[in-house]
Amino acid sequence: MSFSSEVKKELLAVEAKSRHCQLAELSAMLSGSGEVSVQNGQMQVSFVTENQQAVARYTKLLQQAGGITVEPTQAGSTYRVDVREEGAVKKLLRLLKQMDSNGTLKTMVFTDGLLLQKSCCKRAFLRGAFLAAGSISNPKKSYHFEIVCCGQAKAEQIQEQLGCFGLDARIVTRKNHEVVYLKEGSQIVDALNIMGAHMALMDLENVRIIKEMRNDINRIVNCETANINKTVHAAYRQQEAIRYLQKKGMLQSLPRQLQEIAGLRMEYPQATIRELGAYCDPPVGKSGVNHRLRRLEETAQKAGYGKRDDQS
């Protein structure tokens, strides 16, 4: 089972106990995978999906929130739930604020704001939207959470509801659909928490911790490798400068401290600055060793070290 399927399986077990939350979730599912149509002069409300568990959730919400009992049908891998009885259709649409008292039908593109006034209803709405048209990638491979929408208005509503919980969702157009998505692992964790998928949240957090530990280790290794390369390069450069001074017969005329550090650098080519300082008599700190080695290089450069004619 994919991680996305596991998340949906967990969400299907979350009970929307309050009727207002049931209606919010029902409206989200219907506006995500449903439609209102007219068949043979009769209005019907249909919910279509390939997820059998989502069908079970939808029919349960119909019964809980509206007292409407219908049986789903199946054609191949597609399941659909049709509410055809005129009284049930009007009752459902009025409960979802999609039909006024005069029988005028509104749009099913997005959920009426009156159903989303409470925080618990916003959570139920997002849960329903994800169950109807959402997916989440395996966090071991990448972080990606998305809900596919049939139009810009629906996408903006989902984006707004996610924003109510501090999530910065983005919208992109893909194959004539608007897709609301999150890419940051921390925000996807928050989204799972909002919808009620707490077990999936823990699984994702465990993956994030392991990934972050690996990234930290890689950063440390890369940093240490860079420092080692820098140290080796500096030591090589210092030794070449000292050899040049020896070749020119200039080393013996330098102050004793410079002669001492030059001798130690040649004797201990792989030693760190701190180690060279400890070998000095008396011991010298890192800044003192760096100062002496820098003076050796400057002296060699003034004497011609590094010029083209000298290197040839």
Short mmCIF file of C-alpha atoms in Angstrom, two decimals:
data_model
loop_
_atom_site.label_atom_id
_atom_site.label_comp_id
_atom_site.label_asym_id
_atom_site.label_seq_id
_atom_site.Cartn_x
_atom_site.Cartn_y
_atom_site.Cartn_z
CA MET A 1 0.00 0.00 0.00
CA SER A 2 1.32 3.43 -0.95
CA PHE A 3 1.91 6.10 1.68
CA SER A 4 -0.92 8.13 0.16
CA SER A 5 -3.30 5.17 0.54
CA GLU A 6 -2.21 4.68 4.13
CA VAL A 7 -2.97 8.33 4.89
CA LYS A 8 -6.44 8.05 3.35
CA LYS A 9 -7.12 4.81 5.20
CA GLU A 10 -6.31 6.55 8.47
CA LEU A 11 -8.43 9.59 7.59
CA LEU A 12 -11.40 7.36 6.78
CA ALA A 13 -11.31 6.15 10.38
CA VAL A 14 -11.56 9.71 11.75
CA GLU A 15 -15.11 10.32 12.95
CA ALA A 16 -16.80 13.64 12.19
CA LYS A 17 -19.14 13.60 15.20
CA SER A 18 -20.79 16.99 14.80
CA ARG A 19 -23.30 17.50 12.03
CA HIS A 20 -21.71 20.77 10.95
CA CYS A 21 -18.37 18.96 10.50
CA GLN A 22 -20.08 16.15 8.60
CA LEU A 23 -21.61 18.69 6.22
CA ALA A 24 -18.26 20.46 5.72
CA GLU A 25 -16.52 17.18 4.87
CA LEU A 26 -19.42 16.02 2.69
CA SER A 27 -19.41 19.30 0.77
CA ALA A 28 -15.65 19.09 0.21
CA MET A 29 -15.92 15.55 -1.14
CA LEU A 30 -18.82 16.41 -3.40
CA SER A 31 -17.27 19.61 -4.77
CA GLY A 32 -14.06 17.66 -5.40
CA SER A 33 -15.44 14.55 -7.10
CA GLY A 34 -19.13 15.25 -7.63
CA GLU A 35 -21.56 17.01 -9.90
CA VAL A 36 -25.18 18.08 -10.19
CA SER A 37 -26.78 17.03 -13.48
CA VAL A 38 -30.18 16.57 -15.07
CA GLN A 39 -31.11 13.10 -16.36
CA ASN A 40 -34.43 12.71 -18.22
CA GLY A 41 -35.65 15.99 -16.80
CA GLN A 42 -34.77 14.94 -13.26
CA MET A 43 -32.01 16.52 -11.18
CA GLN A 44 -29.47 14.22 -9.54
CA VAL A 45 -26.34 14.60 -7.43
CA SER A 46 -23.48 12.22 -8.24
CA PHE A 47 -20.22 11.36 -6.52
CA VAL A 48 -17.63 9.54 -8.66
CA THR A 49 -14.30 8.04 -7.54
CA GLU A 50 -12.00 5.05 -7.95
CA ASN A 51 -11.49 4.81 -4.20
CA GLN A 52 -13.89 2.27 -2.71
CA GLN A 53 -13.19 3.47 0.81
CA ALA A 54 -13.99 7.07 -0.16
CA VAL A 55 -17.35 5.84 -1.48
CA ALA A 56 -18.04 4.18 1.85
CA ARG A 57 -17.14 7.41 3.64
CA TYR A 58 -19.36 9.50 1.36
CA THR A 59 -22.41 7.26 1.75
CA LYS A 60 -21.87 7.22 5.52
CA LEU A 61 -21.78 11.02 5.62
CA LEU A 62 -24.94 11.17 3.48
CA GLN A 63 -26.74 9.01 6.01
CA GLN A 64 -25.30 10.77 9.08
CA ALA A 65 -25.79 14.36 7.98
CA GLY A 66 -28.87 14.08 5.80
CA GLY A 67 -30.54 10.79 6.57
CA ILE A 68 -30.09 9.87 2.90
CA THR A 69 -29.42 6.21 2.16
CA VAL A 70 -28.19 5.19 -1.31
CA GLU A 71 -26.23 2.24 -2.69
CA PRO A 72 -23.09 2.85 -4.78
CA THR A 73 -22.67 1.32 -8.23
CA GLN A 74 -19.50 0.14 -9.92
CA ALA A 75 -18.35 0.17 -13.54
CA GLY A 76 -14.88 -1.25 -13.90
CA SER A 77 -12.63 0.52 -11.39
CA THR A 78 -15.00 3.48 -11.04
CA TYR A 79 -17.53 3.81 -8.23
CA ARG A 80 -20.39 6.27 -8.19
CA VAL A 81 -23.12 7.29 -5.80
CA ASP A 82 -26.22 8.87 -7.32
CA VAL A 83 -28.88 10.67 -5.32
CA ARG A 84 -31.90 10.77 -7.66
CA GLU A 85 -35.02 11.02 -5.52
CA GLU A 86 -36.26 14.60 -5.84
CA GLY A 87 -36.84 15.17 -2.14
CA ALA A 88 -33.43 13.75 -1.22
CA VAL A 89 -31.68 15.84 -3.89
CA LYS A 90 -33.25 19.08 -2.67
CA LYS A 91 -32.61 18.18 0.96
CA LEU A 92 -28.94 17.47 0.25
CA LEU A 93 -28.40 20.63 -1.76
CA ARG A 94 -30.09 22.78 0.87
CA LEU A 95 -28.05 21.21 3.65
CA LEU A 96 -24.91 22.03 1.68
CA LYS A 97 -26.15 25.60 1.06
CA GLN A 98 -26.19 24.93 -2.69
CA MET A 99 -29.92 25.62 -3.13
CA ASP A 100 -31.90 28.45 -1.64
CA SER A 101 -35.47 28.33 -0.28
CA ASN A 102 -36.83 29.20 -3.74
CA GLY A 103 -35.17 26.17 -5.30
CA THR A 104 -32.50 28.19 -7.11
CA LEU A 105 -29.36 26.10 -7.61
CA LYS A 106 -25.96 27.58 -6.79
CA THR A 107 -22.59 26.40 -8.00
CA MET A 108 -21.06 23.15 -6.73
CA VAL A 109 -17.58 24.41 -7.55
CA PHE A 110 -16.72 25.26 -3.95
CA THR A 111 -18.09 24.92 -0.43
CA ASP A 112 -20.33 27.61 0.98
CA GLY A 113 -18.49 29.70 3.55
CA LEU A 114 -21.28 29.24 6.10
CA LEU A 115 -20.13 25.62 6.48
CA LEU A 116 -16.57 26.67 7.29
CA GLN A 117 -16.95 29.05 10.20
CA LYS A 118 -15.50 26.81 12.91
CA SER A 119 -11.96 25.47 13.11
CA CYS A 120 -13.22 21.88 13.40
CA CYS A 121 -15.25 22.35 10.20
CA LYS A 122 -12.20 23.69 8.36
CA ARG A 123 -10.33 20.54 9.39
CA ALA A 124 -13.20 18.35 8.23
CA PHE A 125 -13.35 20.26 4.94
CA LEU A 126 -9.64 19.72 4.26
CA ARG A 127 -9.99 16.05 5.18
CA GLY A 128 -12.85 15.65 2.72
CA ALA A 129 -11.00 17.51 -0.03
CA PHE A 130 -7.96 15.27 0.40
CA LEU A 131 -10.04 12.08 0.47
CA ALA A 132 -11.77 13.11 -2.73
CA ALA A 133 -8.85 14.36 -4.81
CA GLY A 134 -5.66 14.43 -2.77
CA SER A 135 -2.38 12.55 -2.75
CA ILE A 136 0.93 12.59 -0.91
CA SER A 137 4.26 11.21 -2.06
CA ASN A 138 6.36 8.68 -0.20
CA PRO A 139 8.43 10.89 2.17
CA LYS A 140 11.42 8.57 1.74
CA LYS A 141 11.62 9.83 -1.85
CA SER A 142 10.30 13.38 -1.70
CA TYR A 143 7.98 15.76 0.14
CA HIS A 144 4.88 16.54 -1.89
CA PHE A 145 1.27 17.00 -0.81
CA GLU A 146 -1.42 17.99 -3.30
CA ILE A 147 -5.16 18.28 -3.91
CA VAL A 148 -6.39 18.40 -7.51
CA CYS A 149 -9.24 20.84 -8.15
CA CYS A 150 -11.70 21.28 -11.01
CA GLY A 151 -11.32 25.05 -11.06
CA GLN A 152 -9.51 28.10 -9.76
CA ALA A 153 -12.24 29.00 -7.24
CA LYS A 154 -12.05 25.59 -5.57
CA ALA A 155 -8.23 25.72 -5.50
CA GLU A 156 -8.24 29.16 -3.95
CA GLN A 157 -10.72 28.04 -1.29
CA ILE A 158 -8.53 25.10 -0.29
CA GLN A 159 -5.48 27.37 -0.31
CA GLU A 160 -7.34 29.81 1.93
CA GLN A 161 -8.39 27.11 4.40
CA LEU A 162 -4.84 25.77 4.61
CA GLY A 163 -3.71 29.34 5.17
CA CYS A 164 -6.04 29.58 8.18
CA PHE A 165 -3.68 27.10 9.87
CA GLY A 166 -0.53 28.94 8.81
CA LEU A 167 0.28 26.77 5.79
CA ASP A 168 1.69 28.47 2.70
CA ALA A 169 0.10 26.40 -0.07
CA ARG A 170 0.75 27.15 -3.75
CA ILE A 171 -1.41 26.63 -6.84
CA VAL A 172 -0.24 25.34 -10.22
CA THR A 173 -2.13 24.43 -13.40
CA ARG A 174 -1.65 20.86 -14.59
CA LYS A 175 -3.59 19.19 -17.42
CA ASN A 176 -6.51 21.63 -17.27
CA HIS A 177 -6.78 21.25 -13.49
CA GLU A 178 -5.69 23.50 -10.66
CA VAL A 179 -3.48 21.76 -8.12
CA VAL A 180 -2.98 23.02 -4.56
CA TYR A 181 0.30 21.76 -3.17
CA LEU A 182 2.79 21.84 -0.30
CA LYS A 183 6.46 20.99 -0.74
CA GLU A 184 8.02 21.54 2.69
CA GLY A 185 8.17 18.53 4.99
CA SER A 186 7.25 20.57 8.08
CA GLN A 187 4.14 21.99 6.41
CA ILE A 188 3.02 18.55 5.21
CA VAL A 189 3.38 17.31 8.79
CA ASP A 190 1.13 20.16 9.90
CA ALA A 191 -1.40 19.34 7.17
CA LEU A 192 -1.58 15.71 8.31
CA ASN A 193 -2.10 16.89 11.87
CA ILE A 194 -4.88 19.25 10.80
CA MET A 195 -6.73 16.50 8.94
CA GLY A 196 -6.27 13.96 11.76
CA ALA A 197 -3.73 11.54 10.21
CA HIS A 198 -1.58 11.30 13.34
CA MET A 199 -0.01 7.89 12.65
CA ALA A 200 1.05 8.98 9.17
CA LEU A 201 2.38 12.18 10.76
CA MET A 202 4.65 10.15 13.05
CA ASP A 203 5.88 8.04 10.13
CA LEU A 204 6.72 11.15 8.14
CA GLU A 205 8.44 12.77 11.13
CA ASN A 206 10.60 9.67 11.61
CA VAL A 207 11.67 9.87 7.96
CA ARG A 208 12.38 13.59 8.31
CA ILE A 209 14.55 13.00 11.39
CA ILE A 210 16.61 10.33 9.61
CA LYS A 211 16.99 12.54 6.54
CA GLU A 212 18.05 15.54 8.61
CA MET A 213 20.58 13.43 10.53
CA ARG A 214 22.07 12.20 7.26
CA ASN A 215 22.17 15.73 5.89
CA ASP A 216 23.86 16.98 9.07
CA ILE A 217 26.44 14.20 8.88
CA ASN A 218 27.12 14.98 5.21
CA ARG A 219 27.51 18.68 6.00
CA ILE A 220 29.95 17.91 8.81
CA VAL A 221 31.95 15.52 6.62
CA ASN A 222 32.03 18.01 3.76
CA CYS A 223 33.07 20.80 6.12
CA GLU A 224 35.83 18.69 7.66
CA THR A 225 37.00 17.60 4.22
CA ALA A 226 37.13 21.21 3.09
CA ASN A 227 39.09 22.20 6.22
CA ILE A 228 41.53 19.33 5.71
CA ASN A 229 42.07 20.31 2.07
CA LYS A 230 42.58 23.91 3.11
CA THR A 231 45.09 22.88 5.79
CA VAL A 232 47.00 20.58 3.43
CA HIS A 233 47.13 23.24 0.73
CA ALA A 234 48.38 25.87 3.20
CA ALA A 235 51.05 23.52 4.59
CA TYR A 236 52.28 22.70 1.08
CA ARG A 237 52.44 26.39 0.18
CA GLN A 238 54.40 27.15 3.38
CA GLN A 239 56.89 24.35 2.74
CA GLU A 240 57.51 25.53 -0.81
CA ALA A 241 58.17 29.06 0.47
CA ILE A 242 60.61 27.69 3.08
CA ARG A 243 62.42 25.61 0.43
CA TYR A 244 62.74 28.71 -1.71
CA LEU A 245 64.31 30.64 1.18
CA GLN A 246 66.69 27.74 1.82
CA LYS A 247 67.62 27.64 -1.85
CA LYS A 248 68.36 31.37 -1.82
CA GLY A 249 70.39 31.05 1.40
CA MET A 250 68.12 33.52 3.16
CA LEU A 251 66.67 31.33 5.92
CA GLN A 252 69.70 31.59 8.19
CA SER A 253 69.50 35.38 8.22
CA LEU A 254 65.93 35.47 9.49
CA PRO A 255 64.96 35.98 13.16
CA ARG A 256 65.21 32.93 15.42
CA GLN A 257 61.42 32.58 15.77
CA LEU A 258 61.02 32.37 12.00
CA GLN A 259 63.84 29.86 11.68
CA GLU A 260 62.26 27.78 14.43
CA ILE A 261 58.80 27.65 12.86
CA ALA A 262 60.32 26.97 9.44
CA GLY A 263 62.21 24.00 10.84
CA LEU A 264 59.11 22.66 12.61
CA ARG A 265 56.97 23.01 9.47
CA MET A 266 59.50 21.02 7.45
CA GLU A 267 59.88 18.41 10.20
CA TYR A 268 56.11 18.05 10.74
CA PRO A 269 54.55 18.71 7.30
CA GLN A 270 51.12 17.37 8.32
CA ALA A 271 50.92 19.05 11.72
CA THR A 272 48.13 21.54 12.45
CA ILE A 273 48.79 25.14 13.44
CA ARG A 274 47.93 24.28 17.04
CA GLU A 275 50.36 21.34 17.04
CA LEU A 276 53.17 23.45 15.59
CA GLY A 277 52.59 26.00 18.33
CA ALA A 278 52.93 23.29 20.98
CA TYR A 279 56.29 22.21 19.52
CA CYS A 280 57.72 25.72 19.83
CA ASP A 281 59.99 26.64 22.75
CA PRO A 282 58.29 28.29 24.49
CA PRO A 283 54.86 27.20 23.13
CA VAL A 284 53.07 29.68 20.89
CA GLY A 285 49.34 30.18 20.25
CA LYS A 286 47.63 29.72 16.89
CA SER A 287 47.70 33.41 16.05
CA GLY A 288 51.44 33.54 16.77
CA VAL A 289 52.18 30.54 14.55
CA ASN A 290 50.00 31.94 11.76
CA HIS A 291 51.83 35.27 12.00
CA ARG A 292 55.27 33.63 11.72
CA LEU A 293 54.28 31.40 8.79
CA ARG A 294 52.73 34.37 7.02
CA ARG A 295 55.97 36.36 7.49
CA LEU A 296 57.93 33.46 5.95
CA GLU A 297 55.67 33.45 2.88
CA GLU A 298 55.81 37.24 2.55
CA THR A 299 59.60 37.18 2.80
CA ALA A 300 59.80 34.50 0.11
CA GLN A 301 57.45 36.45 -2.16
CA LYS A 302 59.49 39.62 -1.77
CA ALA A 303 62.55 37.61 -2.70
CA GLY A 304 60.86 36.46 -5.93
CA TYR A 305 59.04 33.29 -4.94
CA GLY A 306 56.08 32.61 -7.18
CA LYS A 307 57.31 34.62 -10.18
CA ARG A 308 57.16 32.98 -13.59
CA ASP A 309 60.90 33.10 -14.23
CA ASP A 310 61.58 31.51 -10.83
CA GLN A 311 59.14 28.63 -11.31
CA SER A 312 60.47 27.70 -14.72
#
